[in-house]
Coordinates of C-alpha atoms (C1' of nucleotides) in Angstrom, one line a residue:
Chain A
M36 CA -16.8 4.6 -9.1
K37 CA -18.9 1.6 -9.3
V38 CA -20.1 0.4 -5.4
Y39 CA -22.2 -2.8 -4.4
N40 CA -25.6 -1.2 -3.6
T41 CA -27.3 -3.6 -0.5
L42 CA -30.9 -2.0 -1.7
T43 CA -30.5 -3.0 -5.3
R44 CA -27.9 -5.9 -4.7
K45 CA -25.7 -5.0 -7.6
K46 CA -22.8 -3.1 -8.4
E47 CA -23.9 0.4 -9.6
K48 CA -22.1 3.4 -11.3
F49 CA -21.5 6.0 -8.3
V50 CA -23.2 9.1 -8.8
P51 CA -23.3 11.7 -6.2
L52 CA -26.3 14.0 -5.7
S53 CA -24.7 17.3 -6.2
N54 CA -20.9 18.1 -7.3
E55 CA -20.0 20.3 -4.0
A56 CA -19.7 16.9 -1.8
V57 CA -20.8 13.6 -1.4
T58 CA -22.6 13.0 1.3
M59 CA -22.6 10.2 3.7
Y60 CA -23.5 8.6 7.1
S61 CA -21.5 6.1 8.9
C62 CA -23.0 4.5 11.8
G63 CA -20.6 4.8 14.4
P64 CA -20.2 2.9 18.1
T65 CA -22.1 2.8 20.9
V66 CA -19.4 3.8 23.7
Y67 CA -20.0 1.8 26.4
N68 CA -17.0 -0.5 26.0
F69 CA -14.2 -1.0 23.9
A70 CA -14.6 -1.3 19.7
H71 CA -13.3 -4.8 19.3
I72 CA -10.9 -5.2 15.7
G73 CA -15.1 -7.0 14.3
N74 CA -16.2 -3.1 14.5
M75 CA -12.9 -1.6 13.1
R76 CA -13.5 -3.9 10.2
T77 CA -16.4 -2.1 9.5
Y78 CA -14.3 1.5 10.1
I79 CA -11.8 0.3 8.3
F80 CA -13.9 -0.5 5.0
M81 CA -15.5 3.4 5.3
D82 CA -12.0 4.3 5.8
L83 CA -11.0 2.6 2.8
L84 CA -14.8 4.0 0.6
R85 CA -13.9 8.0 2.0
R86 CA -10.2 7.8 0.6
A87 CA -11.1 6.0 -2.9
L88 CA -13.4 9.0 -3.6
K89 CA -11.2 11.5 -2.6
Y90 CA -8.4 9.5 -4.8
E91 CA -11.0 10.1 -7.6
N92 CA -11.2 13.7 -6.9
F93 CA -15.3 13.7 -5.0
R94 CA -14.9 15.5 -1.9
L95 CA -16.4 14.6 1.4
K96 CA -19.3 15.1 4.1
G97 CA -19.4 12.2 6.1
V98 CA -20.8 12.1 9.4
M99 CA -20.7 9.4 11.7
N100 CA -22.6 9.3 15.1
I101 CA -21.1 8.0 18.7
T102 CA -23.7 6.7 20.5
D103 CA -23.7 7.7 24.2
V104 CA -27.4 7.2 25.1
G105 CA -28.3 3.8 26.9
H106 CA -30.0 1.8 24.5
L107 CA -32.0 -1.4 26.2
Q108 CA -30.3 -4.7 26.2
S109 CA -33.1 -6.5 24.0
D110 CA -36.2 -4.5 21.1
A111 CA -38.3 -6.1 23.7
D112 CA -38.4 -3.0 26.2
E113 CA -37.2 -5.2 28.8
G114 CA -33.7 -5.4 30.5
E115 CA -31.0 -2.9 31.2
D116 CA -29.5 0.1 29.4
K117 CA -26.0 -0.7 28.1
M118 CA -24.7 2.8 28.9
E119 CA -26.2 2.7 32.4
R120 CA -25.2 -1.1 33.3
A121 CA -21.7 0.0 32.6
A122 CA -21.8 2.8 34.9
K123 CA -23.0 1.4 37.6
A124 CA -20.2 -1.9 37.4
Q125 CA -17.5 1.2 37.2
N126 CA -19.2 3.1 39.4
K127 CA -19.6 6.3 37.1
S128 CA -21.2 8.4 35.4
P129 CA -22.7 7.5 32.2
Y130 CA -21.0 11.0 30.7
E131 CA -18.0 9.1 31.8
I132 CA -18.0 6.3 31.0
A133 CA -19.6 7.5 27.4
E134 CA -16.7 10.3 27.3
F135 CA -13.6 7.4 28.4
Y136 CA -14.7 4.9 25.9
T137 CA -14.9 7.9 23.2
N138 CA -11.3 9.1 23.1
V139 CA -10.4 5.4 23.3
F140 CA -12.5 5.2 20.1
F141 CA -10.6 8.0 18.4
E142 CA -7.2 6.7 19.7
D143 CA -8.1 3.4 18.1
L144 CA -8.7 5.3 14.5
D145 CA -5.8 6.8 15.3
K146 CA -3.6 3.9 15.6
L147 CA -5.5 2.2 12.8
N148 CA -5.2 5.3 9.9
I149 CA -8.9 6.0 10.5
E150 CA -9.5 9.6 9.0
K151 CA -12.5 11.0 11.0
P152 CA -15.6 11.5 9.1
E153 CA -16.1 15.6 8.9
I154 CA -19.0 15.6 11.2
I155 CA -19.1 13.6 14.6
A156 CA -22.8 13.8 15.9
K157 CA -23.2 13.0 19.2
A158 CA -26.4 11.7 20.2
T159 CA -26.5 13.4 23.9
E160 CA -26.2 16.6 22.4
H161 CA -29.3 15.4 19.6
I162 CA -32.1 14.9 21.7
D163 CA -34.5 18.1 20.8
D164 CA -33.1 17.2 17.0
M165 CA -34.7 13.2 17.8
I166 CA -37.6 14.6 20.0
N167 CA -38.8 17.0 16.9
Y168 CA -38.7 14.1 14.6
V169 CA -40.8 11.8 16.6
V170 CA -43.2 14.5 16.9
E171 CA -43.5 15.0 12.9
L172 CA -44.2 11.1 12.3
H173 CA -47.2 11.0 15.5
K174 CA -48.3 14.2 13.5
A175 CA -48.2 12.6 10.0
G176 CA -49.8 9.3 11.6
Y177 CA -47.0 6.9 11.6
A178 CA -46.4 6.7 15.4
Y179 CA -48.5 5.6 18.4
E180 CA -48.3 6.2 22.0
T181 CA -48.6 2.9 24.2
S182 CA -47.8 2.7 28.1
D183 CA -43.9 2.9 27.9
G184 CA -43.1 4.2 25.0
I185 CA -43.8 6.4 21.3
Y186 CA -44.0 3.2 18.7
F187 CA -43.1 3.2 14.5
D188 CA -45.7 1.4 12.9
I189 CA -44.8 -0.5 10.6
S190 CA -48.7 -1.0 8.9
K191 CA -48.3 2.5 7.8
F192 CA -45.2 1.9 5.4
P193 CA -45.7 -1.1 3.1
K194 CA -42.2 -0.9 1.6
Y195 CA -41.3 -1.7 5.1
G196 CA -38.1 -4.7 4.3
Q197 CA -36.8 -3.6 1.3
L198 CA -33.2 -3.5 2.0
S199 CA -33.1 -7.0 4.0
R200 CA -35.7 -8.4 1.5
I201 CA -37.6 -10.0 4.9
K202 CA -41.2 -11.2 4.2
L203 CA -43.4 -9.8 7.6
D204 CA -45.3 -12.5 7.8
E205 CA -42.4 -15.6 7.0
Q206 CA -41.1 -14.0 10.3
M207 CA -41.3 -16.3 13.5
A208 CA -43.1 -13.9 15.3
G209 CA -41.8 -13.2 19.1
A210 CA -40.0 -16.6 18.9
R211 CA -37.2 -15.5 21.0
V212 CA -38.8 -12.0 22.5
E213 CA -41.4 -11.6 24.7
E214 CA -44.1 -9.9 21.9
N215 CA -45.0 -6.4 24.1
T216 CA -49.2 -6.7 23.7
E217 CA -49.5 -2.8 23.3
K218 CA -47.7 -2.8 19.7
R219 CA -50.0 -2.9 16.5
N220 CA -47.0 -4.8 14.6
H221 CA -44.3 -7.3 15.4
Q222 CA -42.1 -5.1 13.9
D223 CA -43.2 -1.8 15.1
F224 CA -40.2 -0.1 16.9
A225 CA -39.2 2.2 19.9
L226 CA -39.1 5.7 18.5
W227 CA -39.3 7.6 22.2
K228 CA -38.8 5.4 25.4
K229 CA -40.2 6.6 28.6
A230 CA -38.4 6.3 31.3
E231 CA -39.1 5.0 34.5
P232 CA -37.3 6.7 37.6
T233 CA -34.3 5.7 38.4
H234 CA -33.8 5.3 34.7
I235 CA -30.3 8.0 34.9
M236 CA -30.1 8.6 31.4
Q237 CA -33.8 10.6 30.6
W238 CA -34.8 13.8 28.7
Q239 CA -37.8 16.1 29.0
S240 CA -40.4 15.4 25.6
P241 CA -43.8 16.1 25.1
W242 CA -44.6 12.3 26.7
G243 CA -42.8 12.7 30.2
M244 CA -39.3 12.3 30.7
G245 CA -37.4 9.5 28.6
Y246 CA -35.1 8.6 26.3
P247 CA -35.0 8.2 22.5
G248 CA -34.9 5.0 20.5
W249 CA -31.6 3.6 18.7
H250 CA -33.4 4.3 15.7
I251 CA -34.2 7.7 15.5
E252 CA -31.0 9.0 15.9
C253 CA -29.6 7.8 13.0
S254 CA -32.2 9.0 11.2
A255 CA -32.7 12.6 13.6
M256 CA -28.7 13.4 13.0
S257 CA -27.9 12.2 9.3
T258 CA -31.4 14.4 8.3
K259 CA -29.6 17.9 10.2
Y260 CA -26.4 17.4 8.8
L261 CA -26.6 15.9 5.1
G262 CA -30.6 16.6 4.2
K263 CA -33.4 14.3 3.6
I264 CA -32.1 12.7 0.7
F265 CA -28.3 11.8 1.0
D266 CA -25.6 9.7 -1.4
M267 CA -24.5 7.2 1.0
H268 CA -25.0 5.0 4.1
T269 CA -22.2 2.7 5.7
G270 CA -22.6 -0.3 8.3
G271 CA -22.4 -3.4 9.4
V272 CA -24.3 -6.2 7.8
D273 CA -25.7 -6.9 10.9
H274 CA -27.3 -3.4 10.7
I275 CA -29.5 -4.3 7.2
P276 CA -32.6 -5.7 8.8
I277 CA -33.6 -3.9 12.0
H278 CA -31.7 -0.8 12.1
H279 CA -31.4 0.4 8.7
E280 CA -34.2 -0.9 7.7
N281 CA -36.1 1.0 10.5
E282 CA -33.9 4.2 9.8
I283 CA -35.6 3.8 6.2
A284 CA -38.7 3.7 7.2
Q285 CA -38.7 6.6 9.3
N286 CA -36.8 8.8 6.9
E287 CA -39.1 7.9 3.8
A288 CA -42.4 7.7 5.6
L289 CA -42.0 11.4 5.9
T290 CA -41.2 12.4 2.3
G291 CA -42.3 8.9 0.5
K292 CA -39.0 9.7 -1.4
K293 CA -35.3 6.8 -1.7
S294 CA -33.7 9.0 1.2
V295 CA -30.6 7.4 0.5
N296 CA -29.0 6.3 -3.0
Y297 CA -26.4 4.0 -2.1
W298 CA -26.4 1.2 1.1
M299 CA -23.1 -0.3 1.6
H300 CA -22.4 -2.4 4.1
G301 CA -19.2 -3.9 5.5
E302 CA -18.9 -7.8 6.0
F303 CA -17.9 -9.2 9.9
M304 CA -15.3 -10.5 11.5
L305 CA -15.1 -14.4 12.1
V306 CA -12.4 -15.2 14.9
D307 CA -11.7 -19.3 14.1
G308 CA -14.4 -20.0 11.5
G309 CA -16.9 -18.8 13.9
K310 CA -18.9 -15.8 15.9
M311 CA -17.2 -13.0 17.5
S312 CA -18.2 -13.4 20.6
K313 CA -17.0 -12.2 24.4
S314 CA -18.5 -15.7 26.5
L315 CA -16.0 -17.4 23.7
G316 CA -13.0 -14.9 25.2
N317 CA -12.3 -14.7 21.6
V318 CA -13.1 -10.9 21.4
Y319 CA -10.0 -8.7 20.5
T320 CA -8.5 -4.8 20.4
V321 CA -6.7 -3.2 18.6
S322 CA -4.9 -2.8 21.9
Q323 CA -4.0 -6.1 23.0
L324 CA -3.0 -6.3 19.8
M325 CA -0.3 -4.2 20.0
N326 CA 0.4 -6.2 23.2
M327 CA 1.1 -9.2 21.6
G328 CA 3.4 -7.9 19.2
Y329 CA 1.5 -7.0 15.9
D330 CA 1.6 -3.6 14.5
P331 CA -1.8 -2.1 13.9
M332 CA -1.2 -1.3 10.3
V333 CA -0.4 -4.8 11.1
F334 CA -4.2 -5.6 11.2
R335 CA -5.3 -2.8 9.1
Y336 CA -3.3 -4.6 6.5
F337 CA -5.0 -8.3 7.4
C338 CA -8.2 -6.6 7.0
L339 CA -7.0 -5.0 3.2
N340 CA -5.8 -8.6 2.5
A341 CA -10.1 -10.0 2.0
H342 CA -12.5 -7.7 0.2
Y343 CA -14.7 -5.4 2.7
R344 CA -17.9 -7.9 1.3
K345 CA -16.3 -11.1 2.2
K346 CA -16.1 -12.8 5.5
L347 CA -13.0 -12.5 6.7
N348 CA -11.9 -14.8 9.4
F349 CA -9.6 -13.8 12.0
T350 CA -6.8 -15.9 12.7
F351 CA -3.3 -15.3 14.7
E352 CA -1.8 -17.7 11.9
G353 CA -3.2 -15.0 9.3
M354 CA -2.0 -11.9 11.8
D355 CA 1.4 -13.8 11.2
A356 CA 1.6 -13.8 7.7
C357 CA 0.2 -10.4 7.8
K358 CA 3.3 -8.7 9.3
K359 CA 6.1 -10.7 7.6
A360 CA 4.1 -9.6 4.5
Y361 CA 3.6 -6.1 5.5
N362 CA 7.8 -6.0 6.7
R363 CA 8.5 -7.1 3.3
L364 CA 6.8 -4.9 1.5
L365 CA 8.4 -2.3 3.2
A366 CA 11.4 -3.5 3.2
A367 CA 11.1 -3.7 -0.4
L368 CA 9.8 0.2 -1.1
Y369 CA 12.4 1.1 0.3
L370 CA 15.0 0.2 -1.9
H371 CA 12.9 2.1 -4.0
K372 CA 13.1 5.2 -1.7
V373 CA 16.9 5.6 -2.0
S374 CA 17.4 4.8 -5.7
A375 CA 18.2 7.5 -7.8
E376 CA 16.8 5.8 -11.0
S377 CA 14.2 6.2 -13.2
A378 CA 11.5 4.7 -14.3
L379 CA 10.0 3.8 -17.8
P380 CA 6.8 6.1 -17.9
E381 CA 4.8 3.5 -19.2
K382 CA 4.9 1.4 -17.0
L383 CA 4.3 3.6 -14.3
E384 CA 1.4 4.3 -16.2
K385 CA 0.4 0.8 -15.8
Y386 CA 0.3 0.0 -12.6
E387 CA -1.4 3.4 -12.2
K388 CA -4.0 2.3 -14.5
E389 CA -4.5 -1.0 -12.8
F390 CA -4.8 0.3 -9.7
Y391 CA -7.0 2.8 -10.6
E392 CA -9.4 0.0 -11.5
A393 CA -9.4 -2.0 -9.3
I394 CA -10.2 0.7 -6.3
D395 CA -12.4 2.0 -8.8
D396 CA -14.7 -1.5 -8.7
D397 CA -16.5 -1.9 -5.6
L398 CA -12.6 -1.0 -3.4
N399 CA -10.6 -4.3 -5.2
V400 CA -8.5 -3.3 -2.6
P401 CA -7.3 -7.0 -2.5
L402 CA -6.2 -7.4 -5.9
A403 CA -4.4 -3.4 -5.3
L404 CA -2.4 -4.9 -2.7
G405 CA -1.2 -7.5 -5.1
I406 CA -1.1 -5.3 -7.9
L407 CA 1.7 -3.0 -5.5
F408 CA 3.7 -6.2 -4.6
T409 CA 4.2 -7.1 -8.8
M410 CA 5.3 -3.4 -9.2
T411 CA 8.1 -3.7 -5.6
K412 CA 9.9 -6.4 -7.6
E413 CA 10.6 -3.7 -10.9
N414 CA 14.2 -2.8 -10.4
P415 CA 14.6 -0.3 -7.6
S416 CA 13.4 3.5 -9.0
K417 CA 12.2 6.7 -6.4
D418 CA 9.2 6.8 -9.1
Y419 CA 8.2 3.6 -8.2
F420 CA 8.0 4.5 -4.6
E421 CA 6.6 8.3 -5.3
L422 CA 3.6 5.8 -6.6
A423 CA 3.4 3.8 -3.9
L424 CA 3.1 7.3 -1.9
K425 CA 0.0 7.7 -4.1
F426 CA -1.4 4.2 -3.6
D427 CA -1.4 4.6 -0.2
N428 CA -3.7 7.8 -0.2
V429 CA -6.1 4.9 -0.3
F430 CA -4.3 1.6 1.5
G431 CA -3.9 4.2 4.7
L432 CA -0.7 1.6 5.2
R433 CA 2.2 4.4 6.5
L434 CA 4.4 3.2 3.5
D435 CA 5.7 6.0 3.8
N436 CA 7.5 5.0 7.3
A437 CA 9.5 2.5 4.4
G438 CA 13.2 1.4 6.2
P439 CA 15.9 -1.2 5.9
Y440 CA 14.3 -4.4 7.2
Q441 CA 15.0 -4.2 10.7
E442 CA 14.6 -6.9 13.2
E443 CA 12.4 -6.3 15.7
E444 CA 14.1 -4.2 19.3
L445 CA 14.1 -5.9 22.5
K446 CA 11.9 -3.9 24.7
E447 CA 13.1 -5.5 28.0
E448 CA 16.5 -5.7 29.1
I449 CA 18.7 -8.9 28.0
P450 CA 19.3 -11.2 31.3
T451 CA 23.2 -10.8 31.9
E452 CA 23.5 -14.7 31.9
V453 CA 22.3 -14.2 28.3
S454 CA 24.7 -11.2 27.4
E455 CA 27.6 -13.4 28.5
L456 CA 26.7 -16.4 26.1
V457 CA 26.7 -14.3 23.6
N458 CA 30.0 -13.1 24.7
A459 CA 30.8 -16.4 25.2
R460 CA 29.9 -17.8 21.4
A461 CA 31.6 -14.8 19.8
T462 CA 34.8 -15.5 21.5
A463 CA 34.4 -19.1 20.5
K464 CA 33.2 -17.9 16.8
T465 CA 36.4 -16.5 16.6
N466 CA 38.9 -18.6 17.6
K467 CA 36.8 -21.0 15.2
D468 CA 35.4 -23.3 18.0
W469 CA 32.5 -24.0 16.3
A470 CA 31.1 -26.6 18.6
K471 CA 31.4 -24.4 21.4
A472 CA 29.4 -21.9 19.5
D473 CA 26.5 -24.1 18.7
E474 CA 26.6 -24.8 22.8
Y475 CA 26.0 -21.7 23.2
R476 CA 23.4 -20.4 21.1
A477 CA 21.7 -24.4 22.0
R478 CA 21.7 -22.4 25.5
I479 CA 20.6 -18.8 24.5
T480 CA 17.7 -20.6 22.8
E481 CA 17.1 -22.7 26.1
L482 CA 16.5 -19.0 28.1
G483 CA 14.2 -18.1 25.3
Y484 CA 16.2 -16.1 22.4
A485 CA 16.8 -16.4 19.0
I486 CA 20.4 -15.4 17.5
K487 CA 21.0 -14.5 14.1
D488 CA 24.3 -13.5 13.1
T489 CA 24.5 -10.3 10.7
K490 CA 26.6 -8.5 8.4
D491 CA 26.2 -6.0 10.8
G492 CA 26.5 -7.9 13.9
T493 CA 25.0 -10.4 16.2
V494 CA 21.6 -9.4 16.7
L495 CA 19.2 -11.4 19.8
T496 CA 15.8 -11.4 19.4
K497 CA 12.8 -12.8 21.9
I498 CA 11.5 -15.9 20.6
Chain B
rG180 C1' -38.9 -22.2 9.1
rG181 C1' -37.2 -18.1 7.0
rC182 C1' -33.9 -14.1 4.6
rA183 C1' -28.5 -13.6 2.6
rC184 C1' -23.8 -14.8 1.9
rC185 C1' -20.2 -18.2 1.2
rA186 C1' -16.8 -22.7 -1.4
rU187 C1' -10.2 -21.3 -5.6
rA188 C1' -3.2 -24.5 -4.1
rG189 C1' -1.1 -26.5 3.4
rC190 C1' -3.5 -21.3 5.0
rC191 C1' -5.2 -16.7 3.6
rA192 C1' -7.1 -14.6 -0.9
rA193 C1' -7.9 -12.1 -6.2
rG194 C1' -10.4 -13.6 -11.2
rU195 C1' -17.5 -13.8 -13.0
rG196 C1' -17.4 -17.1 -20.4
rG197 C1' -11.2 -17.5 -23.6
rU198 C1' -7.3 -20.6 -20.4
rA199 C1' -5.9 -19.8 -12.5
rA200 C1' -3.3 -12.3 -9.5
rG201 C1' -1.0 -12.0 -5.0
rG202 C1' 0.8 -12.8 0.3
rC203 C1' 2.3 -16.6 4.3
rG204 C1' 4.4 -21.8 4.3
rC205 C1' 6.7 -25.8 2.0
rG206 C1' 10.6 -27.9 -1.9
rG207 C1' 15.4 -26.0 -4.0
rG208 C1' 19.7 -22.5 -4.7
rC209 C1' 22.3 -18.1 -3.4
rC210 C1' 24.5 -16.5 1.4
rU211 C1' 26.9 -18.1 6.0
rG212 C1' 32.2 -23.2 9.7
rC213 C1' 26.6 -24.1 10.5
rA214 C1' 22.0 -22.0 11.9
rA215 C1' 18.9 -17.6 11.1
rA216 C1' 17.3 -13.8 8.5
rG217 C1' 18.4 -11.7 3.7
rC218 C1' 17.7 -12.6 -1.7
rC219 C1' 16.6 -15.4 -6.0
rU220 C1' 13.6 -19.8 -7.6
rU221 C1' 9.4 -23.9 -7.2
rU222 C1' 4.8 -24.7 -6.4
rA223 C1' -3.2 -25.9 -7.8
rU224 C1' -7.4 -26.4 -12.8
rC225 C1' -11.3 -24.0 -9.1
rC226 C1' -16.6 -28.8 -3.2
rC227 C1' -19.9 -32.8 -6.6
rC228 C1' -23.3 -34.2 -10.0
rA229 C1' -25.7 -32.5 -14.9
rG230 C1' -26.7 -29.1 -18.2
rU231 C1' -25.7 -24.1 -21.7
rC232 C1' -21.5 -23.2 -25.4
rC233 C1' -16.3 -23.9 -30.4
rG234 C1' -14.8 -22.7 -25.2
rA235 C1' -16.7 -22.1 -17.9
rA236 C1' -13.7 -21.5 -11.4
rU237 C1' -16.7 -18.1 -13.9
rC238 C1' -24.0 -19.0 -16.8
rU239 C1' -28.2 -22.6 -15.3
rG240 C1' -29.9 -26.8 -12.6
rG241 C1' -29.9 -30.3 -8.4
rG242 C1' -26.8 -31.9 -4.4
rU243 C1' -22.9 -30.9 -0.4
rG244 C1' -20.6 -28.4 3.0
rG245 C1' -19.7 -23.8 6.0
rU246 C1' -21.3 -19.0 8.2
rG247 C1' -24.3 -15.0 9.2
rC248 C1' -28.7 -12.8 10.7
rC249 C1' -34.2 -13.1 12.1
rU250 C1' -32.4 -10.4 20.1
rC251 C1' -28.7 -5.8 21.1
rC252 C1' -24.5 -6.3 18.0
rA253 C1' -20.0 -4.1 13.5

RNA sequence: GGCACCAUAGCCAAGUGGUAAGGCGCGGGCCUGCAAAGCCUUUAUCCCCAGUCCGAAUCUGGGUGGUGCCUCCA
């Protein structure tokens, strides 16, 4: 498989360190709030990568972190802890908050048919590993203590900035962040923070009570489960400049060796052409989409329709298009499912090869979807259905749900006024009184229902 | 100010040197009393300018426009 490596900014052939299993670390959620659809896009990307690797017969050892430790609002060492703020707002303990949102997160993964990585690592269960890591860095001279914590000394790691390709001296030092005067370098980041007595989540450490910095969490846990050097690391593009840069510094300071061979990042999802943000009120969750009548698979399809390294603009117009496309896809596949015919082996081979090449080329899933659509246009054959299911090992679109095209069932009760009109229209139709029939239909429409005459009878849908 | 990405039909989106996948929509047709749904079918020369090449959406240079990051962030 060829994958795009952020480190080299090139597509490279993927060669694992070991034949046993691909070692992959994926940045997971901070569980202080609902994950939104932008977050989920990144996990869908991770899932596609995992599925594609499996399709190519790699075995996997994946780790995903659950950040259930509070981190500060800003790296400027001020501001409130996110977990604590949520806890206060909901009058619960941080652990309750974390548990609640962790569960919701996994439910969302399930809804979107995202496979859980083999190992799920909670930050609060790895505090000792983090402390040990900080101690090591401190001993080796890469960290120093200030009045409020232990910081990583960037100047001791000259390679800093290799992933994002920033030049440190060109950054606007302190432009939007209050400088912490005790820090030796502007980019130095906290490995461990000393806690104020009021801070709820804190642990005993060689530096008194405190809590870990965000970046050390991922380094400690990836090292613990995957070793100092592993194959792949995934995350969102926003993590490139700070979080992953810091991880590299932490991991490589001690070994002097490249810690991750392939860095892969999923692009952002935009909403209406701009950034998703709570203040703009354009943040959606999977549950909200479901309440609006969108099956989670429609959202997954929406994400699959664009390459993972391209920004994807979320609009409801786009979602409607995908909803239709997805439903038609299932309907088309159903014709193959119920067919007893066989397909020409050379055609099956051709589609399978095209699909493989698309996936193999840095996960060109949009192209692969196009291939699937083209295949469904073939004369119905159970073989095409079987092949589609094989493709679905990568797509994860639950194509086995293929069934005859169905109108959405009305979830609510139909008002008697409407059902009476439906009956009256049926009578008028039987009497070939078209004027009356059309009049009834117009009134049904006014009441918010659409009426369709199918060969199996009249169907009502909500407008 | 710095870094990065992007610009393909009405919309979404593949394609990165050999003559524009796929989806939605629109138009046309079949079906229907008429509609709707369904099915069939049609629909672009690739932001602008200059250059390289037998040949460029694809490479180079210069513009213009958009987005993200540089602060927690998927």
